Amino acid sequence: MPLDRRDFLKFAGLGALAAGAGARATPQAGAAAAIPLAGRADHTLRIARSLVELAPDHIVSTTTYNGGVPGPLLRLREGQRVTVDVHNDTDVPEQLHWHGQSVPADVDGAAEEGTPYIPPHGMRRLGFVPGPAGFRFYHTHVRAGSDLTRGQYSGQVGPVYIEPRHEPGAYDREVFLTLKEFDPFFSQGGDMAMDFLRPDAVDPALKARGERTMQASLARGDRRGYEVGYQAFAINGRMLGHGEPIRVKVGERVLFHVLNGSATEIRSLALPGHVFTVLALDGNPVPRPAEVPVLWLGTAERISAVVEMRRPGVWVLGDLADDDRAHGMGIVVEYAGQRGAPRWEAPPPFGWDYRRFAQPGAKAAPPDEVIAMTFAKQNAADGGFNRWTINGQAFDMRAGTPHFRLAHGRRYRLRMHNASDDIHPIHLHRHTFEIASLAGQPTAGVRKDVAMLGGYQTMEVDFTADQPGLSLFHCHMQLHMDFGFMALFDCA
Ligand code: C2O
Ligand code: CU
C-alpha cells in the first residue's frame, strides 16, 4: 500500500490515541485483543462515508474503505502473519469479512460466527495468517435488509492478493478489476437472466414445486417480492469511458484478476476479438486452464485469466448487457499507438460451465457424509421481500438456526437442491470446496468458495471440516442472505 506523508502522520498519531484516550479506539474482547496496539499495523482500512466520482457528472455518496471504491489492493504473503487496523468512522457497527480465507471465526468478519463488531467511531486491530494463496477479497458483512445504503449495496469492497509460492502461469503484467454497481433502487418483478449456465437441464420435480408455490402466492393476490436494480456501474470506481484505459502492447500477456463486487448482480465480461485463458477460479488454480470468449461471475466470484493482446485497436472490455455497459459497466483497452472511439462487438453466444476447467471424466472421491439441503422462496412473505428457507427454515440469528454439526477432519458433501428459478451464488466461509456435480453431471477438481447454483437445479460440493468453530454458509446475494438464506456450520 503506498503511503504518503499525511498517512504516515495519521499512523503515528494512532498509537498515542490507542494508548491514551482509549475511548474511541476500543480493542475488542477475544483473541484479537491480545494483539498489542502499540506501533503501526501492516495495513490500515478506514470505513467512512465519502464521495466517489464515477464520472465527472456522476458523483455518488457511499461508504468506502480509505475513501475510494474499490478499497486498496492488499498484497499479503501466504503464511506470513499480518496486522490490519480497521477504523470505523461511521455511526453504525460494521463487520469486515476476509472472503475466501481460512481465518479464525473472531477475525473472519461475520457476527453470526461471533466476530465482534467494529464499533461506530472505534477500531479493531486484527491479526491473522493469510491463506490460502491466491485472489481473495474483503467486504462488509452487515445486514442491509431494506436499507440500500448499507452492506454490500455500499462501496465497501476491496481486493486481496495472497502471494502464492508458485505463480500459475507466465504473464507480463497483472491488472485487478473490481466490478461494482451504484445507485440501487427497488423494483418488483423482473426475472434474472439465467440461460448462460451449463449444464442447463432443470429438475422437473424442483420446478413443479417452485412454480406451484409461486402460483399459489400470486393467486392470493401477492405482488412479486422486491428485487434490486442499479443506475450506475463501474470498474475500479470509474464508469466506462471515464477512467484511465488499460494500455497494452501487441504481444503482451495481461493477467486479469476480476472480482464481481456486486451485492446482487451476476456479471459477464468480454473483450471483442480476444480470448481469456482462465487460470484460476476464486483464486484457486484450475486443473485444466481453458480458453473462453466470455467470463461469467456470480456475486463474489473471482476469475484470474490471461489475455494475449493480438488485435490492435481501442476496445471496450465490458458486460454483455447493452444497458449495463451504457450505464458504465466496462473499461477501455487501448493498444499503443491506436486511437479513436472504443469499439464493442458482441461475442457469439457462449455457455458458462465450471466443468470446462476440470479434468474431463474426473470424479470426486466419495465423502464421509452427505448433507442434503433444499432452498425455497416464499414470495413477498417478509414485508414485501421474498423470504428464503433452507430445509424449510429461514435463518434466525437468535436461535442460530439452521445449524449443522460437523466433526473435525470429516469430508462432507453438500447436496443442494434449488426449488427456485433464481441462480444462487452459494458461499461457505473459512473453507474451500470442490464442485462434485452440476445438474446431475459429476465433476471434480474445481475448487472454489462461491459457486452458482442454477434455477431448479442440484449442485454438489465437497469440503473437509478443518476449521474449528462456526462457519457461515449463505447465498452471496445480499437480498437473499438478509432474508433467510443463511445457515451455520459448527465444527467441534
Ligand atoms: Cu463474501 Cu459471507 O461472504
Ligand atoms: Cu440467492
XYZ file of C-alpha atoms and ligand atoms in Angstrom:
496
model
C 0.000 0.000 0.000
C 1.541 3.335 -0.963
C 1.857 5.732 1.963
C 2.073 9.443 1.687
C 3.337 11.722 4.419
C -0.136 12.570 5.657
C -0.979 8.885 6.082
C 2.225 8.375 7.968
C 1.355 11.139 10.411
C -2.068 9.583 10.886
C -0.479 6.233 11.716
C 1.994 7.851 14.069
C -0.838 9.587 15.909
C -2.825 6.409 16.245
C -0.507 4.712 18.735
C -0.827 7.611 21.147
C -4.579 7.679 20.734
C -4.920 3.978 21.451
C -2.656 4.094 24.488
C -4.166 7.236 25.958
C -7.676 8.436 25.292
C -8.768 4.882 24.522
C -12.479 5.548 24.283
C -12.550 5.957 20.518
C -10.096 3.161 19.833
C -11.742 0.251 21.551
C -9.933 -3.053 21.404
C -12.375 -5.947 21.361
C -12.565 -8.983 23.559
C -11.262 -12.305 22.271
C -8.060 -13.346 20.618
C -7.754 -10.129 18.626
C -7.474 -8.124 21.852
C -4.186 -9.888 22.582
C -2.610 -8.068 19.638
C -0.668 -5.112 21.013
C -1.987 -1.784 19.792
C 1.366 -0.060 20.102
C 3.134 0.611 16.840
C 1.836 0.558 13.334
C -0.244 -2.153 11.798
C 0.872 -3.529 8.427
C -2.294 -2.172 6.808
C -4.971 0.323 7.764
C -8.522 0.425 6.467
C -10.884 3.291 7.305
C -14.588 2.832 6.851
C -16.187 6.202 6.136
C -18.825 7.914 4.110
C -17.249 9.521 1.055
C -17.968 10.997 -2.337
C -16.885 8.856 -5.257
C -16.554 10.355 -8.723
C -17.680 7.621 -11.109
C -17.652 10.169 -13.933
C -17.391 13.971 -13.934
C -21.183 14.264 -14.000
C -21.843 11.284 -11.750
C -20.726 11.578 -8.148
C -22.147 9.219 -5.550
C -22.088 9.318 -1.776
C -21.398 5.913 -0.291
C -19.475 4.120 2.437
C -15.961 3.196 1.356
C -12.618 1.864 2.512
C -9.961 4.608 2.556
C -12.150 6.991 0.607
C -12.471 5.116 -2.687
C -14.029 2.190 -4.492
C -12.572 -0.348 -4.540
C -10.633 -0.266 -1.297
C -6.852 -0.619 -1.602
C -5.395 -3.818 -3.026
C -3.861 -5.662 -0.081
C -0.922 -7.796 -1.079
C -0.262 -10.384 1.583
C 2.031 -13.353 1.819
C 0.747 -16.850 2.399
C 1.636 -17.992 5.894
C 3.169 -14.654 6.945
C 1.284 -13.112 9.839
C -0.211 -9.683 9.210
C -1.899 -6.980 11.284
C -4.682 -4.783 9.952
C -6.258 -1.821 11.732
C -9.870 -1.322 10.780
C -11.277 2.056 11.773
C -14.970 2.676 11.618
C -15.652 6.371 11.114
C -19.387 5.809 10.628
C -22.220 5.919 13.166
C -23.142 2.254 12.791
C -21.399 -1.012 13.747
C -19.501 -2.673 10.927
C -18.034 -6.052 10.036
C -15.150 -6.598 7.644
C -15.114 -10.080 6.158
C -11.992 -11.749 4.728
C -13.744 -13.575 1.925
C -12.080 -16.801 0.781
C -9.547 -17.030 3.586
C -9.401 -19.641 6.315
C -9.039 -17.374 9.334
C -10.430 -17.844 12.880
C -14.100 -17.007 13.484
C -13.272 -13.975 15.661
C -11.349 -12.411 12.746
C -13.397 -13.726 9.817
C -15.895 -10.871 9.980
C -19.375 -12.291 10.492
C -21.439 -11.525 13.594
C -23.272 -14.827 13.037
C -19.978 -16.635 13.718
C -19.260 -14.477 16.745
C -16.852 -11.923 15.248
C -17.077 -8.730 17.351
C -18.380 -5.674 15.523
C -16.094 -2.756 14.722
C -17.886 -0.197 16.882
C -19.055 3.137 15.453
C -16.154 5.617 15.747
C -13.972 2.829 17.064
C -11.439 0.405 15.676
C -10.259 -3.193 15.821
C -6.729 -4.380 15.233
C -6.839 -7.738 13.520
C -4.004 -10.211 13.355
C -4.096 -13.311 11.194
C -2.074 -15.606 8.997
C -3.216 -15.127 5.376
C -4.217 -18.126 3.317
C -4.823 -19.912 1.125
C -2.761 -18.203 -1.587
C -4.455 -16.508 -4.493
C -7.047 -13.885 -5.273
C -9.298 -13.157 -2.262
C -11.160 -10.027 -1.173
C -12.638 -8.133 1.728
C -16.088 -6.655 2.079
C -18.605 -5.521 4.638
C -20.737 -8.204 6.228
C -23.660 -6.476 7.882
C -27.333 -6.979 7.194
C -28.760 -4.315 4.922
C -32.368 -5.531 4.820
C -34.382 -2.728 3.227
C -31.588 -0.136 3.721
C -29.858 0.284 0.372
C -27.079 2.412 1.903
C -25.761 -0.492 3.953
C -23.987 -3.802 3.475
C -22.738 -4.626 0.029
C -25.018 -2.020 -1.538
C -22.345 0.405 -0.302
C -18.848 0.741 -1.752
C -17.211 -1.475 0.853
C -15.266 -3.931 -1.270
C -11.568 -4.374 -1.974
C -9.216 -6.970 -3.482
C -6.674 -9.090 -1.632
C -3.867 -10.935 -3.311
C -2.054 -13.553 -1.290
C 1.256 -14.240 -2.983
C 1.483 -17.922 -3.829
C 4.681 -19.902 -3.745
C 4.337 -20.510 -7.488
C 2.566 -18.251 -9.968
C 0.021 -20.171 -12.057
C 1.359 -19.071 -15.461
C 3.605 -16.789 -17.469
C 2.396 -13.233 -17.999
C 3.831 -9.765 -18.477
C 1.554 -7.772 -16.264
C -1.295 -8.049 -13.761
C -4.447 -5.932 -13.803
C -7.009 -6.066 -10.996
C -10.598 -5.248 -11.924
C -13.319 -4.761 -9.322
C -16.808 -4.699 -10.842
C -19.312 -2.747 -8.789
C -22.712 -1.114 -9.079
C -24.092 2.099 -7.568
C -27.366 3.963 -7.009
C -29.517 0.961 -6.061
C -33.310 1.032 -6.190
C -36.119 -1.427 -5.527
C -38.348 -2.893 -8.187
C -40.977 -5.598 -8.201
C -40.782 -8.459 -10.642
C -38.000 -8.845 -13.153
C -36.625 -12.316 -13.656
C -32.898 -12.914 -13.619
C -31.425 -13.980 -16.965
C -30.021 -17.447 -16.485
C -29.664 -19.044 -19.889
C -25.852 -18.813 -19.792
C -25.266 -21.587 -17.227
C -24.320 -25.118 -18.352
C -25.397 -27.794 -17.922
C -28.857 -26.288 -18.305
C -31.115 -29.262 -17.546
C -33.657 -28.461 -14.845
C -35.091 -30.914 -12.352
C -38.820 -31.291 -13.150
C -39.754 -32.022 -9.520
C -37.979 -28.895 -8.232
C -39.557 -26.853 -10.993
C -43.056 -28.153 -10.270
C -42.590 -27.385 -6.586
C -41.274 -23.865 -7.183
C -43.949 -22.963 -9.690
C -46.738 -24.336 -7.503
C -45.634 -22.158 -4.577
C -45.290 -19.078 -6.772
C -48.676 -19.553 -8.394
C -50.362 -20.056 -5.018
C -48.888 -16.761 -3.837
C -49.903 -14.820 -6.927
C -53.387 -16.384 -6.736
C -53.692 -14.966 -3.195
C -53.119 -11.539 -4.731
C -49.499 -11.118 -3.570
C -47.261 -8.980 -5.716
C -43.840 -10.287 -6.623
C -41.146 -9.780 -3.995
C -38.751 -6.838 -4.286
C -35.682 -7.033 -6.464
C -32.848 -4.503 -6.584
C -31.690 -2.669 -9.696
C -28.908 -0.101 -10.179
C -28.492 3.144 -12.089
C -24.722 3.165 -12.409
C -21.932 0.644 -12.874
C -18.183 0.985 -12.646
C -14.953 -0.927 -12.992
C -12.327 0.170 -10.485
C -14.613 3.003 -9.463
C -14.984 4.636 -12.885
C -17.804 4.352 -15.407
C -16.912 3.141 -18.888
C -15.005 5.829 -20.757
C -14.165 7.882 -17.669
C -11.197 6.121 -16.121
C -7.688 5.565 -17.402
C -7.709 2.952 -20.157
C -5.767 -0.269 -19.744
C -2.791 0.457 -22.021
C -1.376 -2.612 -23.750
C 1.157 -3.543 -26.413
C 0.864 -6.116 -29.168
C 2.030 -9.495 -27.947
C 1.694 -8.621 -24.263
C 0.182 -11.221 -21.953
C -2.027 -9.495 -19.408
C -3.248 -11.407 -16.374
C -6.641 -10.052 -15.315
C -7.853 -10.650 -11.771
C -11.579 -9.948 -11.999
C -13.755 -9.587 -8.907
C -17.531 -9.294 -9.012
C -18.061 -6.997 -6.028
C -21.788 -6.659 -6.629
C -24.343 -7.047 -3.859
C -26.782 -8.915 -6.071
C -25.794 -8.992 -9.742
C -24.310 -11.678 -11.953
C -21.800 -10.161 -14.376
C -20.365 -11.065 -17.759
C -17.237 -9.665 -19.354
C -15.907 -9.865 -22.894
C -13.126 -8.187 -24.859
C -14.024 -8.194 -28.576
C -11.689 -10.318 -30.692
C -9.757 -11.645 -27.705
C -9.963 -14.811 -25.645
C -9.414 -15.346 -21.946
C -7.348 -18.264 -20.744
C -8.772 -18.993 -17.313
C -6.025 -19.985 -14.874
C -7.784 -19.720 -11.535
C -11.325 -19.557 -10.172
C -11.801 -17.790 -6.830
C -8.017 -17.629 -6.605
C -7.505 -21.389 -6.869
C -5.600 -22.698 -9.917
C -7.915 -24.797 -12.106
C -6.971 -28.391 -13.057
C -7.247 -27.513 -16.755
C -6.688 -23.915 -17.909
C -9.116 -23.290 -20.769
C -9.921 -20.578 -23.294
C -13.267 -18.792 -23.173
C -14.672 -15.789 -25.082
C -16.711 -14.561 -22.104
C -16.314 -14.588 -18.332
C -19.362 -15.023 -16.127
C -19.189 -14.237 -12.428
C -21.823 -14.573 -9.742
C -21.609 -12.166 -6.806
C -18.260 -12.544 -5.001
C -16.768 -14.854 -7.618
C -13.271 -14.129 -8.918
C -11.591 -15.186 -12.139
C -7.900 -14.918 -12.974
C -7.389 -15.123 -16.735
C -4.628 -14.261 -19.179
C -5.331 -12.401 -22.411
C -2.761 -12.319 -25.163
C -3.008 -8.935 -26.855
C -3.090 -9.745 -30.563
C -5.730 -7.473 -32.062
C -4.588 -3.842 -32.136
C -7.299 -1.258 -31.608
C -9.216 0.551 -28.917
C -11.713 -1.841 -27.370
C -14.402 -1.988 -24.721
C -13.852 -4.707 -22.141
C -17.418 -4.825 -20.933
C -20.593 -6.557 -19.836
C -22.660 -8.336 -22.494
C -25.769 -6.464 -21.338
C -26.001 -3.341 -23.539
C -27.898 -1.477 -20.865
C -25.322 -2.147 -18.146
C -22.465 -1.154 -20.471
C -24.343 2.035 -21.380
C -24.562 2.774 -17.646
C -20.852 2.264 -17.068
C -20.021 -1.452 -16.825
C -16.842 -1.579 -18.862
C -13.295 -0.320 -19.209
C -11.318 0.698 -22.294
C -8.382 -1.393 -23.513
C -6.082 0.695 -25.682
C -3.190 -0.651 -27.743
C -0.093 1.528 -28.007
C -0.298 3.854 -30.988
C -4.031 3.277 -31.559
C -6.690 5.917 -31.209
C -10.372 6.503 -31.863
C -13.634 5.700 -30.110
C -13.566 2.400 -28.185
C -15.287 -0.380 -30.083
C -17.631 -3.056 -28.815
C -18.652 -6.219 -30.640
C -20.944 -8.762 -29.056
C -19.314 -12.195 -28.795
C -21.131 -15.281 -30.114
C -23.465 -16.969 -27.588
C -21.466 -18.914 -25.052
C -22.467 -21.171 -22.153
C -20.576 -20.956 -18.872
C -19.688 -24.369 -17.474
C -17.364 -24.870 -14.498
C -16.618 -28.364 -15.846
C -14.680 -26.807 -18.725
C -11.876 -26.152 -16.217
C -11.934 -29.650 -14.704
C -10.090 -32.719 -15.928
C -12.607 -34.476 -18.251
C -14.082 -37.596 -16.685
C -12.770 -36.782 -13.197
C -14.948 -37.905 -10.294
C -14.777 -36.594 -6.732
C -13.765 -39.089 -4.053
C -16.768 -40.271 -2.023
C -17.353 -38.088 1.062
C -17.755 -39.343 4.621
C -21.206 -37.836 4.861
C -23.848 -36.135 2.717
C -25.824 -33.117 3.922
C -28.968 -32.544 1.874
C -30.336 -29.040 1.584
C -33.327 -27.609 -0.256
C -33.564 -23.891 -0.915
C -37.007 -22.369 -1.398
C -38.550 -18.960 -1.898
C -41.649 -17.662 -0.138
C -42.816 -14.939 -2.464
C -43.033 -11.487 -0.844
C -43.533 -13.178 2.549
C -41.423 -10.788 4.639
C -42.825 -7.263 4.350
C -42.830 -7.470 0.558
C -39.411 -9.155 0.401
C -39.001 -12.754 -0.641
C -38.217 -14.973 2.320
C -35.663 -17.718 1.695
C -35.577 -21.025 3.505
C -33.075 -23.842 3.867
C -34.848 -27.122 4.575
C -37.948 -25.133 5.498
C -36.237 -22.707 7.909
C -35.314 -19.075 7.358
C -32.129 -18.101 9.221
C -32.787 -16.976 12.790
C -29.877 -15.093 14.343
C -31.045 -15.503 17.941
C -31.592 -19.233 17.677
C -28.585 -19.670 15.366
C -30.622 -21.912 13.069
C -30.474 -23.631 10.638
C -27.457 -25.238 12.209
C -25.397 -28.213 11.018
C -22.939 -30.028 13.253
C -19.651 -31.119 11.713
C -16.923 -33.393 13.034
C -13.383 -32.092 12.602
C -11.494 -33.728 9.751
C -14.504 -35.305 8.112
C -15.255 -34.766 4.441
C -18.783 -33.538 3.739
C -20.822 -33.296 0.573
C -23.484 -30.600 0.394
C -26.241 -31.804 -1.910
C -28.075 -28.583 -2.688
C -31.467 -28.548 -4.371
C -32.720 -25.232 -5.696
C -36.533 -25.109 -5.679
C -36.494 -21.562 -7.075
C -35.885 -20.140 -10.529
C -33.130 -17.781 -9.330
C -29.429 -18.503 -9.625
C -27.815 -18.564 -6.181
C -24.088 -17.895 -5.777
C -23.568 -20.212 -2.814
C -20.762 -19.367 -0.389
C -19.162 -21.123 2.557
C -16.956 -19.127 4.910
C -13.466 -20.188 6.008
C -13.309 -23.186 3.649
C -12.607 -24.065 0.039
C -14.959 -26.567 -1.548
C -14.700 -28.770 -4.608
C -17.555 -28.982 -7.094
C -18.635 -32.638 -7.243
C -21.625 -32.370 -9.579
C -23.720 -29.885 -11.545
C -27.278 -30.691 -12.614
C -26.572 -34.383 -12.122
C -23.282 -34.359 -14.063
C -20.311 -35.469 -11.950
C -17.097 -33.461 -11.971
C -14.069 -32.935 -9.723
C -11.071 -30.765 -9.097
C -12.579 -27.264 -9.446
C -12.040 -25.620 -6.055
C -13.984 -22.528 -5.104
C -15.571 -20.610 -2.264
C -18.601 -19.396 -4.261
C -20.424 -21.341 -6.955
C -23.556 -20.542 -8.913
C -26.409 -22.976 -8.396
C -28.779 -22.753 -11.378
C -32.540 -22.353 -11.137
C -34.345 -25.650 -10.383
C -31.002 -27.460 -10.384
C -28.974 -29.524 -7.957
C -25.284 -28.957 -7.246
C -22.979 -30.921 -5.002
C -19.857 -29.522 -3.364
C -17.393 -31.304 -1.078
C -15.299 -29.866 1.716
C -13.269 -31.043 4.675
C -14.362 -29.608 8.027
C -10.976 -28.297 9.117
C -11.933 -25.001 10.784
C -12.944 -25.168 14.430
C -15.927 -23.069 15.487
C -18.741 -21.572 13.449
C -18.642 -21.103 9.696
C -21.372 -19.212 7.926
C -22.993 -20.637 4.805
C -25.145 -18.435 2.612
C -26.257 -17.264 -0.765
C -23.951 -14.329 -1.524
C -26.741 -12.134 -2.839
C -27.351 -9.535 -0.149
C -31.083 -9.592 -0.849
C -31.217 -13.351 -0.293
C -28.877 -13.690 2.693
C -30.638 -10.844 4.515
C -33.993 -12.545 4.192
C -33.233 -16.028 5.433
C -30.741 -17.674 3.067
C -28.066 -18.485 5.665
C -27.056 -21.341 7.913
C -24.312 -22.098 10.393
C -21.874 -24.997 10.341
C -20.481 -25.837 13.725
C -17.257 -27.791 13.840
C -16.338 -29.324 17.175
Cu -18.237 -12.778 0.834
Cu -20.459 -14.187 3.968
O -19.342 -13.505 2.402
Cu -29.627 -16.402 -3.622
